[in-house]
Coordinates of C-alpha atoms in Angstrom, one line a residue:
X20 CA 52.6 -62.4 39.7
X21 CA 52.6 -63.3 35.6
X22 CA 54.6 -61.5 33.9
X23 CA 54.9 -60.7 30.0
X24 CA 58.5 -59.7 29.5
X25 CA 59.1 -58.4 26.3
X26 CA 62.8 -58.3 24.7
X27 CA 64.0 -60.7 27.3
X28 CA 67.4 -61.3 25.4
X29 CA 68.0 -57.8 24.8
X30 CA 70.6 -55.9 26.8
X31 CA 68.2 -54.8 29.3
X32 CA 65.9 -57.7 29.7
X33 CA 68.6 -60.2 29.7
X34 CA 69.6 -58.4 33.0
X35 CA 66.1 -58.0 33.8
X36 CA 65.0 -61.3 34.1
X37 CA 66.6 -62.5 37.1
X38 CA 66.0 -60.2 39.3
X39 CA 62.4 -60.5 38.6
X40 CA 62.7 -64.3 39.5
X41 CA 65.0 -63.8 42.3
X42 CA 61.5 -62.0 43.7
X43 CA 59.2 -64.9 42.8
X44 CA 57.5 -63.5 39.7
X45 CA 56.3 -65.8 37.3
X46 CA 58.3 -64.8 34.0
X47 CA 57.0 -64.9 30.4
X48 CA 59.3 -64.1 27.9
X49 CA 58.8 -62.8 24.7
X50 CA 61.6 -63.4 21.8
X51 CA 61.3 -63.6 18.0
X52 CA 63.4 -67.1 18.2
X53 CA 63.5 -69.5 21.3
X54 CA 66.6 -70.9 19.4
X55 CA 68.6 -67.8 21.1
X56 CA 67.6 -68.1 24.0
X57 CA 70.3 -70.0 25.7
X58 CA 68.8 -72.2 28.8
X59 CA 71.7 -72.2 30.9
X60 CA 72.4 -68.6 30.9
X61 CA 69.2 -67.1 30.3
X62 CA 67.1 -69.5 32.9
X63 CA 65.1 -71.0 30.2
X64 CA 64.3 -73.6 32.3
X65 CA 62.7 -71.3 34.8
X66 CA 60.7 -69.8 32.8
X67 CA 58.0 -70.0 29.7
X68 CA 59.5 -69.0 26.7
X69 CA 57.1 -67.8 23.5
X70 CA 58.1 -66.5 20.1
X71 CA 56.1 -63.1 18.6
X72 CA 57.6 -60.3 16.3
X73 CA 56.1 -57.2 17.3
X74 CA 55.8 -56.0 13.6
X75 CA 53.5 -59.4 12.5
X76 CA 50.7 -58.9 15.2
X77 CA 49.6 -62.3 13.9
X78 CA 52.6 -64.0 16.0
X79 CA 51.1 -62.2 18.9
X80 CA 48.2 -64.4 20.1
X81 CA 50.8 -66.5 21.9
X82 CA 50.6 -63.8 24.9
X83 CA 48.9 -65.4 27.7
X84 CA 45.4 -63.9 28.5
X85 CA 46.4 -63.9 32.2
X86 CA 49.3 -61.7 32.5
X87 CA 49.3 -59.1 35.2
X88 CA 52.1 -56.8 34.2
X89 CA 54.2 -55.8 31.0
X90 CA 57.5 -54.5 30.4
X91 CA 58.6 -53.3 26.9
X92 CA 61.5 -53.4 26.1
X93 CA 61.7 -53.4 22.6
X94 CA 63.4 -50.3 20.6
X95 CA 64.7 -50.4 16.5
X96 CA 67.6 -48.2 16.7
X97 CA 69.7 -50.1 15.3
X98 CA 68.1 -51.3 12.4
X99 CA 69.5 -49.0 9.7
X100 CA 67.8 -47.3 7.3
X101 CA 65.2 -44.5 7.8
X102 CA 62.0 -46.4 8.7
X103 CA 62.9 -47.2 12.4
X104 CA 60.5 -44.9 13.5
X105 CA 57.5 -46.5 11.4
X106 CA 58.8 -49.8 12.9
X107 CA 58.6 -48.6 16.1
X108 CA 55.1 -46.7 15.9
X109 CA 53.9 -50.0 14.2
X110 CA 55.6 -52.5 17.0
X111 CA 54.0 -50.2 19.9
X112 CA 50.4 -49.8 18.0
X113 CA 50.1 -54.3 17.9
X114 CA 51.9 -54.3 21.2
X115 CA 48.9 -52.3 22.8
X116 CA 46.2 -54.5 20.9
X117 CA 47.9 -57.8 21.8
X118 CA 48.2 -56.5 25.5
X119 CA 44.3 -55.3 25.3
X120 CA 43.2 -59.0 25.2
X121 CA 45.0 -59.8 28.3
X122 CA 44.3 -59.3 32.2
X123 CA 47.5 -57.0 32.5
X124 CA 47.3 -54.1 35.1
X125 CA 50.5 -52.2 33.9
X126 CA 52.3 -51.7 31.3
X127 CA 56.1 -50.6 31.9
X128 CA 58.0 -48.8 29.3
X129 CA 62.1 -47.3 29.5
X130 CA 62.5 -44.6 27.2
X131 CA 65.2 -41.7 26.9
X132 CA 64.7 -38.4 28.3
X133 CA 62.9 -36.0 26.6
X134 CA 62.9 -32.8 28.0
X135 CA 63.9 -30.6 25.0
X136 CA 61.5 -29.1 22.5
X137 CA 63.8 -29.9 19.5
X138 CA 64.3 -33.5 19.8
X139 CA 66.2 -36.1 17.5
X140 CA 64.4 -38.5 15.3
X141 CA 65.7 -41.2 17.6
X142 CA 64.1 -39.4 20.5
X143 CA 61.0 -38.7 18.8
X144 CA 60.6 -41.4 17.8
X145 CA 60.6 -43.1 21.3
X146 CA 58.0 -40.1 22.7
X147 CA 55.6 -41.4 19.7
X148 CA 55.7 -45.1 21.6
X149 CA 55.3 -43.7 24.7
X150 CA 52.0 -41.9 23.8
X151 CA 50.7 -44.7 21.8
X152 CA 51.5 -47.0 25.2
X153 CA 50.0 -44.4 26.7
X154 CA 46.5 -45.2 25.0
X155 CA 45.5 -48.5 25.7
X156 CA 43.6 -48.0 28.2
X157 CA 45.8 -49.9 31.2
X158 CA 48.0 -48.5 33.5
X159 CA 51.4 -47.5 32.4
X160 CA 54.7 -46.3 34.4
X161 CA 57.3 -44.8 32.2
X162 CA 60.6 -44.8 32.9
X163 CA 62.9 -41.8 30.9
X164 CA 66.8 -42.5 31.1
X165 CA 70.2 -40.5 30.0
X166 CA 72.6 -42.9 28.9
X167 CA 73.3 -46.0 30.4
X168 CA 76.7 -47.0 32.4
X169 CA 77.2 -50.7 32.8
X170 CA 79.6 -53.4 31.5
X171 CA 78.3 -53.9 27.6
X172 CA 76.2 -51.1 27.1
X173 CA 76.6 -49.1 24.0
X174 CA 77.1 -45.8 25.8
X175 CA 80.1 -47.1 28.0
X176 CA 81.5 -48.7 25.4
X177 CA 81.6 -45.8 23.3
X178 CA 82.9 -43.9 26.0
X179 CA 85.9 -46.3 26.2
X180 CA 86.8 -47.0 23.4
X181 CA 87.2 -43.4 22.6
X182 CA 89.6 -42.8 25.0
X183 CA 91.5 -45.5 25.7
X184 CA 92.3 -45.7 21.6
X185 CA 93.0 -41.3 21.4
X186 CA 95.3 -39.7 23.5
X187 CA 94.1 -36.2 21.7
X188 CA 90.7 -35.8 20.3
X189 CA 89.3 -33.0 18.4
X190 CA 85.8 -33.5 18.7
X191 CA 82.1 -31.6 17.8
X192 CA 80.6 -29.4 20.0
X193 CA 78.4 -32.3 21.1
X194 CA 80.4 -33.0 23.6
X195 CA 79.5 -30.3 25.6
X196 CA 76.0 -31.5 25.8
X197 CA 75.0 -32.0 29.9
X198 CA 73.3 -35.6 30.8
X199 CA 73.1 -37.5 33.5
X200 CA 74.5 -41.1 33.6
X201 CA 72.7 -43.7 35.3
X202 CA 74.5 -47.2 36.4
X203 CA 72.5 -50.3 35.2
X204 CA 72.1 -51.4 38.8
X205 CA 70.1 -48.3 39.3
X206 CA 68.1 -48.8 36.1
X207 CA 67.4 -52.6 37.2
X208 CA 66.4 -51.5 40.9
X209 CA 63.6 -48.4 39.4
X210 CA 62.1 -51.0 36.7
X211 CA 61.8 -53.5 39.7
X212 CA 60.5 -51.0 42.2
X213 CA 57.9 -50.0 40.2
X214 CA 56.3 -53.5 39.7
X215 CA 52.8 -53.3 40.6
X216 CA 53.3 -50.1 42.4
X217 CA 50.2 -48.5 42.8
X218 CA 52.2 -44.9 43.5
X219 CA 53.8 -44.9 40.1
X220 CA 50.2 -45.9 37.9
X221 CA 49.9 -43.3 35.5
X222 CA 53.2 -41.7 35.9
X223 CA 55.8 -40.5 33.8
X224 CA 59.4 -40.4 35.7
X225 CA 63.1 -39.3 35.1
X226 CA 65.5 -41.3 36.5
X227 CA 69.4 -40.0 36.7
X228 CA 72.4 -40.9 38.5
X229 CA 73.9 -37.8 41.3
X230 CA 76.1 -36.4 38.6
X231 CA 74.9 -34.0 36.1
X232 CA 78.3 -34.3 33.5
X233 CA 78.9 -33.0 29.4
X234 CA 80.4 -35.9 27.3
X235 CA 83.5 -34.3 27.2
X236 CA 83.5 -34.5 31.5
X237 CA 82.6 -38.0 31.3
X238 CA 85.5 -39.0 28.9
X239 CA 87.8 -36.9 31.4
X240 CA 86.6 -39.0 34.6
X241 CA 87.2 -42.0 32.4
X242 CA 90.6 -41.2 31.7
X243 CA 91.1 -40.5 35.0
X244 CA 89.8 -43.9 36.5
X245 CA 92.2 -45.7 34.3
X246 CA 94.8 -43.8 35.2
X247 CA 95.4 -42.1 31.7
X248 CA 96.1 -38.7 30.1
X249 CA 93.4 -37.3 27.4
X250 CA 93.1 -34.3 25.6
X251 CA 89.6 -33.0 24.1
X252 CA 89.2 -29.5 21.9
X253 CA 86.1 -29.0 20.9
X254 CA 85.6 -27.4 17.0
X255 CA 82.4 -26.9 15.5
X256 CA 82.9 -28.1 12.3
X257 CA 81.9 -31.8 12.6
X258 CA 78.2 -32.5 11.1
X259 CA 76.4 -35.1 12.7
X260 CA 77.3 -37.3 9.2
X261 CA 80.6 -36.8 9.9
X262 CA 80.4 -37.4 13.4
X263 CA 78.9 -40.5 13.0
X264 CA 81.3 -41.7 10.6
X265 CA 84.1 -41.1 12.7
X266 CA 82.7 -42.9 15.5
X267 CA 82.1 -45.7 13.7
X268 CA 85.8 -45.9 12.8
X269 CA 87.0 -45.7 15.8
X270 CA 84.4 -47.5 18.3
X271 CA 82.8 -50.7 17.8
X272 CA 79.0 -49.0 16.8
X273 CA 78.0 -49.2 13.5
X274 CA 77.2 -46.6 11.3
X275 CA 73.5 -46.8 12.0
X276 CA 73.8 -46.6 15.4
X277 CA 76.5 -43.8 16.2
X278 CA 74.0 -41.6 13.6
X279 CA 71.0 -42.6 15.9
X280 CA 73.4 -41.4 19.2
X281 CA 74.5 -38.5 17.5
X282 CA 72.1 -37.2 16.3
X283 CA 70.1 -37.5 20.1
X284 CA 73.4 -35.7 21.1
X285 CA 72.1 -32.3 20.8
X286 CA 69.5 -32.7 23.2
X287 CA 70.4 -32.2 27.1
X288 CA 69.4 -35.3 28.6
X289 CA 68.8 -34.2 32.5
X290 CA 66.5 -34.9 35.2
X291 CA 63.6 -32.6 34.9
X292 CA 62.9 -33.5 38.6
X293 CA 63.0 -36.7 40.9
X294 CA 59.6 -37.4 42.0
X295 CA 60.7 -41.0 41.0
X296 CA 62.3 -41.1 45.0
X297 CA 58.8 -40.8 46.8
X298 CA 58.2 -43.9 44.9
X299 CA 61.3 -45.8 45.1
X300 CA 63.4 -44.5 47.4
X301 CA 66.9 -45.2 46.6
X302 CA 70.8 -43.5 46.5
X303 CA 72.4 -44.1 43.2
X304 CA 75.8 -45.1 42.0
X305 CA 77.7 -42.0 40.9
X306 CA 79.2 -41.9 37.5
X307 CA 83.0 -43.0 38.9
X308 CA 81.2 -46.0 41.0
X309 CA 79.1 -47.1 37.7
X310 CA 82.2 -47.1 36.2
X311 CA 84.1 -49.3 38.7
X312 CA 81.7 -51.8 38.9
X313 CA 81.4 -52.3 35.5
X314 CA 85.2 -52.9 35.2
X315 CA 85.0 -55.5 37.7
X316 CA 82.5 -57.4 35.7
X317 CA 84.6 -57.1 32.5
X318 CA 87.7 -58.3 34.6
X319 CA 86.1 -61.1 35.8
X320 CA 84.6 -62.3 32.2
X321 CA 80.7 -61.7 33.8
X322 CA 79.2 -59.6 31.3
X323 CA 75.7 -60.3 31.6
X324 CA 74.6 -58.8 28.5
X325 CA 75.9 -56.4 25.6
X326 CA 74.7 -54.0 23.4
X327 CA 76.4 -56.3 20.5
X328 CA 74.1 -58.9 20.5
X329 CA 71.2 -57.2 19.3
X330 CA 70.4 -58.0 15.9
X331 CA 71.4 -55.3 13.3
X332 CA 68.8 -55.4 10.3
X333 CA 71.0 -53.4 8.1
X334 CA 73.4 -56.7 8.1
X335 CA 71.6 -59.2 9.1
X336 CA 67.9 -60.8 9.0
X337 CA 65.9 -61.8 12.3
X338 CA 65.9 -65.2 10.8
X339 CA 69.8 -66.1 10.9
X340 CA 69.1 -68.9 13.1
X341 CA 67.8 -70.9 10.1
X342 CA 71.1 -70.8 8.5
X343 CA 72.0 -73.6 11.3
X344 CA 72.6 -76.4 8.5
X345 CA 75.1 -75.1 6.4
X346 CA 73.7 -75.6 2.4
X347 CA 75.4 -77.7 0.4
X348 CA 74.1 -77.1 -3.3
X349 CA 75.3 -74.1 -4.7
X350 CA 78.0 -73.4 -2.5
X351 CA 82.1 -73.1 -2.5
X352 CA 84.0 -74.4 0.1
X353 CA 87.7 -74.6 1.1
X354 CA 88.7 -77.0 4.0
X355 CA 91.2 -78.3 5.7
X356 CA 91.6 -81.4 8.2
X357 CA 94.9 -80.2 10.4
X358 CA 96.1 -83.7 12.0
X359 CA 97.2 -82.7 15.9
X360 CA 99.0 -85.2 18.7
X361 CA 97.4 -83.1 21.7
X362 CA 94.5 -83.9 23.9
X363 CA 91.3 -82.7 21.8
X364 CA 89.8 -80.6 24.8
X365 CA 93.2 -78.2 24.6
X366 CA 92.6 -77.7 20.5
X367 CA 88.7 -77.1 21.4
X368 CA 89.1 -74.8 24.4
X369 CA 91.6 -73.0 21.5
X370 CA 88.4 -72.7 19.3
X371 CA 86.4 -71.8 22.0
X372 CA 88.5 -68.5 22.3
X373 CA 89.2 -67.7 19.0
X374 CA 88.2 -64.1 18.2
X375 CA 88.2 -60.4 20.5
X376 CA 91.1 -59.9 22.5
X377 CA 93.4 -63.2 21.4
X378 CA 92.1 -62.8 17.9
X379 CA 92.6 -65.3 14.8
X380 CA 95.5 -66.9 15.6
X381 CA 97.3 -66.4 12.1
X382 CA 98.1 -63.2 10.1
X383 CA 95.9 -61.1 12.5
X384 CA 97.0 -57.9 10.5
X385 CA 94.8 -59.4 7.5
X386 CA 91.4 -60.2 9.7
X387 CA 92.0 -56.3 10.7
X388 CA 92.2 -55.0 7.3
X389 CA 89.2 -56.7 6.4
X390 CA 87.7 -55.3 9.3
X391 CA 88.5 -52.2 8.5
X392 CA 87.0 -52.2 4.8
X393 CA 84.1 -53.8 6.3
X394 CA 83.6 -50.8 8.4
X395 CA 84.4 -48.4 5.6
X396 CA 81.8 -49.9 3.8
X397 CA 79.0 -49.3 6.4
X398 CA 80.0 -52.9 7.7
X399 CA 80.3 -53.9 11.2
X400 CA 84.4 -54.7 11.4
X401 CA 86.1 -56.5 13.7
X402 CA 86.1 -54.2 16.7
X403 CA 82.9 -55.7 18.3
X404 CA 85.3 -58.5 20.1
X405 CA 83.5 -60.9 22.3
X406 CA 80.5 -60.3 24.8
X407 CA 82.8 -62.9 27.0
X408 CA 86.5 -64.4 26.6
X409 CA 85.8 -67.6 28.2
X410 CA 81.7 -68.4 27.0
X411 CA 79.9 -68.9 23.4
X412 CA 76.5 -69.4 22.9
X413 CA 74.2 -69.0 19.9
X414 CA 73.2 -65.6 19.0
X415 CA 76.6 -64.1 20.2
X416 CA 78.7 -61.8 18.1
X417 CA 82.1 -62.5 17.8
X418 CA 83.8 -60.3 15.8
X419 CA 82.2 -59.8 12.6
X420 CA 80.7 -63.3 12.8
X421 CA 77.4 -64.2 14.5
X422 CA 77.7 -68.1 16.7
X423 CA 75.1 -69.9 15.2
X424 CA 75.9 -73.3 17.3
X425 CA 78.7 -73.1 19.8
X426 CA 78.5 -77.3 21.2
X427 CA 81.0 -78.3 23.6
X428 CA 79.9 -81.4 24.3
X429 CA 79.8 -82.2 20.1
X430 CA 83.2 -80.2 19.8
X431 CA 81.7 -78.0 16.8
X432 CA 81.7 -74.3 16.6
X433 CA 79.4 -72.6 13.5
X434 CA 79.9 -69.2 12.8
X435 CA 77.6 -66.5 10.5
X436 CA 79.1 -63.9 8.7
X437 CA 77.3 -60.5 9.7
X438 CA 80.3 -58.9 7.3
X439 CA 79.1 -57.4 3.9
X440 CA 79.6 -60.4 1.6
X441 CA 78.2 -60.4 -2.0
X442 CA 76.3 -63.7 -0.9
X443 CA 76.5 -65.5 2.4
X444 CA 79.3 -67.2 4.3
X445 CA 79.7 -69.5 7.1
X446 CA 82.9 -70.4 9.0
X447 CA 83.0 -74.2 11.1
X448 CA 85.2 -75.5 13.4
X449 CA 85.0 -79.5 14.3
X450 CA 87.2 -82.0 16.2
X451 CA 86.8 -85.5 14.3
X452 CA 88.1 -88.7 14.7
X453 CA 90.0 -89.8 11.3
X454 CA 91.0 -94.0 11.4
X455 CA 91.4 -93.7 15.1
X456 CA 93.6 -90.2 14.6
X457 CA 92.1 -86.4 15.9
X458 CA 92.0 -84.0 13.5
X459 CA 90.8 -80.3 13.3
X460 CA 88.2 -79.9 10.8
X461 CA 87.4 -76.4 9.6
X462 CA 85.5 -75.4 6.8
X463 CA 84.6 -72.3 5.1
X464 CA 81.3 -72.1 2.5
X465 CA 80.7 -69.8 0.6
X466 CA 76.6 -69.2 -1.2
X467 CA 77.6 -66.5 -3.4
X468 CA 75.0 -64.3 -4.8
X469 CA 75.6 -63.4 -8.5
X470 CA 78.4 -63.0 -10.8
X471 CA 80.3 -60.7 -8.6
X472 CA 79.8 -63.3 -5.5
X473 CA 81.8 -65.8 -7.4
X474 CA 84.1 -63.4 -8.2
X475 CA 84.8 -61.9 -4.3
X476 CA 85.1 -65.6 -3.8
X477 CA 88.2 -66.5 -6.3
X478 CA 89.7 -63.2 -5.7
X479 CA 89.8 -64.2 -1.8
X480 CA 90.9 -68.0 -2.6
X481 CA 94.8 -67.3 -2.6
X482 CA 94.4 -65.5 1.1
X483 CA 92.5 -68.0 2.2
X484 CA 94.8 -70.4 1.1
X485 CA 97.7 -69.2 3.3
X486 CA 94.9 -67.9 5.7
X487 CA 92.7 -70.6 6.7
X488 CA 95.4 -73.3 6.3
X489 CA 97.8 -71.5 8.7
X490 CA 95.3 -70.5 11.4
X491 CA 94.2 -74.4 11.9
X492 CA 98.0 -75.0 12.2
X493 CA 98.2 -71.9 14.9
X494 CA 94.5 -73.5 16.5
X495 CA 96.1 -77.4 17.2
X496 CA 99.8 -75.6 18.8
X497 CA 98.7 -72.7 20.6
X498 CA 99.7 -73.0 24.0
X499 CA 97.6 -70.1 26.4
X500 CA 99.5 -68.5 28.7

C-alpha cells in the first residue's frame, strides 16, 4: 500500500523505513530538505522523497492524494525555548488538514505515556496532538511509549553516560520514578503490526517492555551489564532547573532537552494495560536484552539512527543545508595547505574520522574546553561524538559541528558549526593537487556578526594559529592503530 511517512530521517522513521519496504509498502517520505536525506543509507532510491514543513501548510500540497496510511512522527522537543507546544498544536492542526485531502485510511501516531493526571508540559503537550489527530475524521491508532532503549536513542544514552562517567551519584528524587522500558525492536514491530490493522482502528494502546523499573534500577542493571560498580543516593533538593543543568553537563543532551526529560520525570510512565497483545501478539525484549543488543550495534559501528541528528532550533536553523557554499565576502579565514609524502586515501580516511572517540588530533584538551564553555553557555559541547566512527554523511553531527558535505569520491569534508558563535563558522577539509604535489587543504571561515564577532575572531586567532596549523600536521602522520 502508499504510504505517507512523516519524519522519515528522524530517529524513529529512519529505522522505520526499511522495515516497511522490507514488506512491500510503497514509501513516501516526508522531510523539510531532500538534501539530508542520504540515498545510500536512507534508500532514497527506493522510495519518493517530498519536502513539507509541518508549520508552513503551504509546503504541504506536495502529499500525494492517494495515500492509504500515515505515520507521524514528528515531535519539537528539542527546539528550545517555550513555544514547542504551539509548534506542535500548530504542526498537528495542518497535518490533519493536509491528510484530509488525501485517500488515507489511518493515521498512526507514537506518543509518550500519559497516565497521570499531573502531566509535564512535554507530555501535555503531546496529549494535545493526539486529540487534535484524533479529530480528522480518519482512523487513527495511537501508540503511547515509556522511554525508548536502543543504540542512539536519547534515553539510553542518557542512561550511559551517567554511569559510565559517575562512580557515585547523588541524584533528585526523580529517580525513583517507575516506567517501563521498551527496546526499539519492539517499538518497530507494534508500529508495523498495526498497519492497516482493522483491530487497532480507533484505539489508543500502551506499549512496554516485561520490566516495570525506577531510573535509579535501570542505571543499577546498567552498571551491572558492563560489569561496573555505581552508587545512587537520592536527596530531594535538586529542582528540575538544576536537574536539567546538571544533566546537560554531564551527558551529551542539551539544556533544552534534559529540561523537556526532566521535567516528564515526575510522571510514572507504566502500562495502564496491554490490550495492544490481542492485536499484535508479541514477547518483548526485557530491559537487560534491549540493552545487549544495542551494544552490539554500537560495537559493530551500525547505528542506524541517533537522537543527535535531529535538528536543534535553539542552535541551529532548518535551513543549514544552504550554507553548502561557503561565502566568501565578508568573511575571515585562516588556512593552511600541509604538504604530505603519503598515499592521499590514508590522509582522507584520517579526515574521515576526525572527531568522537579519536577526537581532533592536536591539543585535544583545548577542543574540550571549548566544549565545555559551549555547554556552560546553553551550547551543545563536544560530548555529542559521532552517530558512527567509520561513516559521514550530510546532516550528521559530529561533535559540535554539523557535516554539511562529507564527498569521498571529491576528497572534501565541510563542516557547520552548531556551537554558539557571535556569527557563523565553517570548518573544510580538502586533498588538492599543488604542481603535481598532494597537500591537505583546510580552511576555517569565519561570517562574524557585529563588532563583538570580529572581536571573538582575533581573540581566537593566536589558538588557532598553533591549533589549526598543528592538527593538519597530526591529520597527514597519523598512523591508526
Amino acid at each position: 500500500m502508499k504510504i505517507l511517512l512523516t519524519g522519515a530521517n528522524g530517529y524513529i522513521g529512519t529505522r522505520l523505513l526499511p522495515v516497511l519496504l522490507e514488506q512491500g509498502h510503497d514509501v513516501v517520505c516526508m522531510v523539510r530538505d531532500k538534501r539530508r536525506f542520504a540515498e545510500e543509507s536512507d534508500f532514497g532510491d527506493k522510495v519518493r522523497i517530498i519536502t513539507g514543513d509541518l508549520l508552513k501548510p503551504e509546503t504541504l500540497e506536495n502529499i500525494p492524494a492517494d495515500i492509504e496510511a500515515a505515520y507521524y512522527l514528528v515531535h519539537s522537543m528539542s527546539s528550545g525555548g517555550s513555544e514547542f507546544s504551539e509548534q506542535e498544536f500548530e504542526s498537528a492542526m495542518h497535518f490533519v488538514k493536509a491528510i484530509q485531502k488525501t485517500s488515507c485510511k489511518q493515521i498512526i501516531y507514537l506518543t509518550g505515556i500519559v497516565n497521570d493526571e499531573d502531566l509535564s508540559k512535554h507530555l501535555t503537550s503531546r496529549l494535545a496532538v493526539e486529540k487534535e489527530l484524533k479529530k480528522s475524521g480518519i482512523a487513527y491508532t495511537i501508540l503511547r511509549a515509556a522511554i525508548i532503549i536502543g543504540s542512539g536513542s536519547a534515553s539510553f544514552e542518557i542512561i550511559r553516560d551517567l554511569t559510565e562517567k559517575l562512580p557515585v551519584m547523588v541524584a533528585p528524587k526523580w529517580v525513583n520514578t517507575r516506567c517501563q522500558p521498551i527496546g526499539i525492536r519492539d517499538v518497530l514491530g507494534y508500529l508495523s503490526g498495526i498497519l492497516m490493522n482493522e483491530k487497532a482502528f480507533n484505539e489508543t494502546f500502551d506499549i512496554g517492555g516485561p520490566d516495570i523499573l525506577t531510573y535509579k534500577e535501570m542505571m543499577l542493571q546498567y552498571a551491572r551489564s558492563r560489569g561496573l560498580k555505581r552508587w545512587i543516593f537520592t536527596v530531594p533538593v535538586l529542582t528540575p532547573k538544576l536537574s536539567s543543568l546538571w544533566l546537560n553537563l554531564v551527558t551529551t543532551v542539551p539544556y533544552s532537552l534534559a529540561r523537556s526529560l526532566v521535567d516528564s520525570m515526575k510522571n510514572e510512565v507504566v502500562c495502564k494495560d496491554n490490550h495492544i497483545n490481542e492485536v499484535v501478539p508479541r514477547t518483548c525484549f526485557s530491559y537487560m536484552e534491549t540493552l545487549k543488543l544495542a551494544f552490539e550495534k554500537i560495537e559493530q559501528h551500525s547505528i542506524v539512527s541517533s537522537w543527535k541528528d535531529a535538528l536543534n532550533r535553539g542552535y541551529l536553523d532548518t535551513s543549514f543545508m544552504d550554507q553548502v557554499k561557503v561565502p566568501q565576502k565578508g568573511t575571515l579565514q585562516y588556512k593552511v595547505k600541509m604538504p604530505f609524502e603519503r598515499k592521499a586515501e590514508e590522509v582522507f580516511e584520517n579526515i574521515w574520522g576526525i572527531g568522537g572517540s579519536r577526537g581532533w588530533y592536536y591539543l585535544d584538551w583545548l577542543w574540550n574546553l571549548r566544549g565545555f564553555l559551549d555547554k556552560m553557555f546553553g551550547g551543545v559541547g563536544t560530548r555529542r561524538g559521532r552517530t558512527s566512527n567509520i561513516t559521514l554523511q550530510a546532516g550528521d553531527v559530529l561533535d559540535f559541528w554539523r557535516v554539511l558535505l562529507a564527498d569521498k569520491k571529491n576528497t572534501r569534508l565541510l563542516l557547520y558549526a552548531e556551537m554558539k558563535v557571535p556569527g557563523e563558522a565553517w570548518l573544510e577539509f580538502k586533498i588538492v593537487d599543488f604542481h603535481g604535489k598532494p597537500y591537505l587543504s583546510q580552511i576555517a571561515t569565519f561570517r562574524p556578526s557585529g563588532l563583538w564577532g570580529r572581536l571573538y575572531w582575533y581573540s581566537m586567532f593566536p589558538f588557532h594559529l598553533v591549533l589549526f596549523k598543528g592538527m593538519a600536521k597530526k591529520i597527514t602522520t597519523y598512523q591508526p592503530k
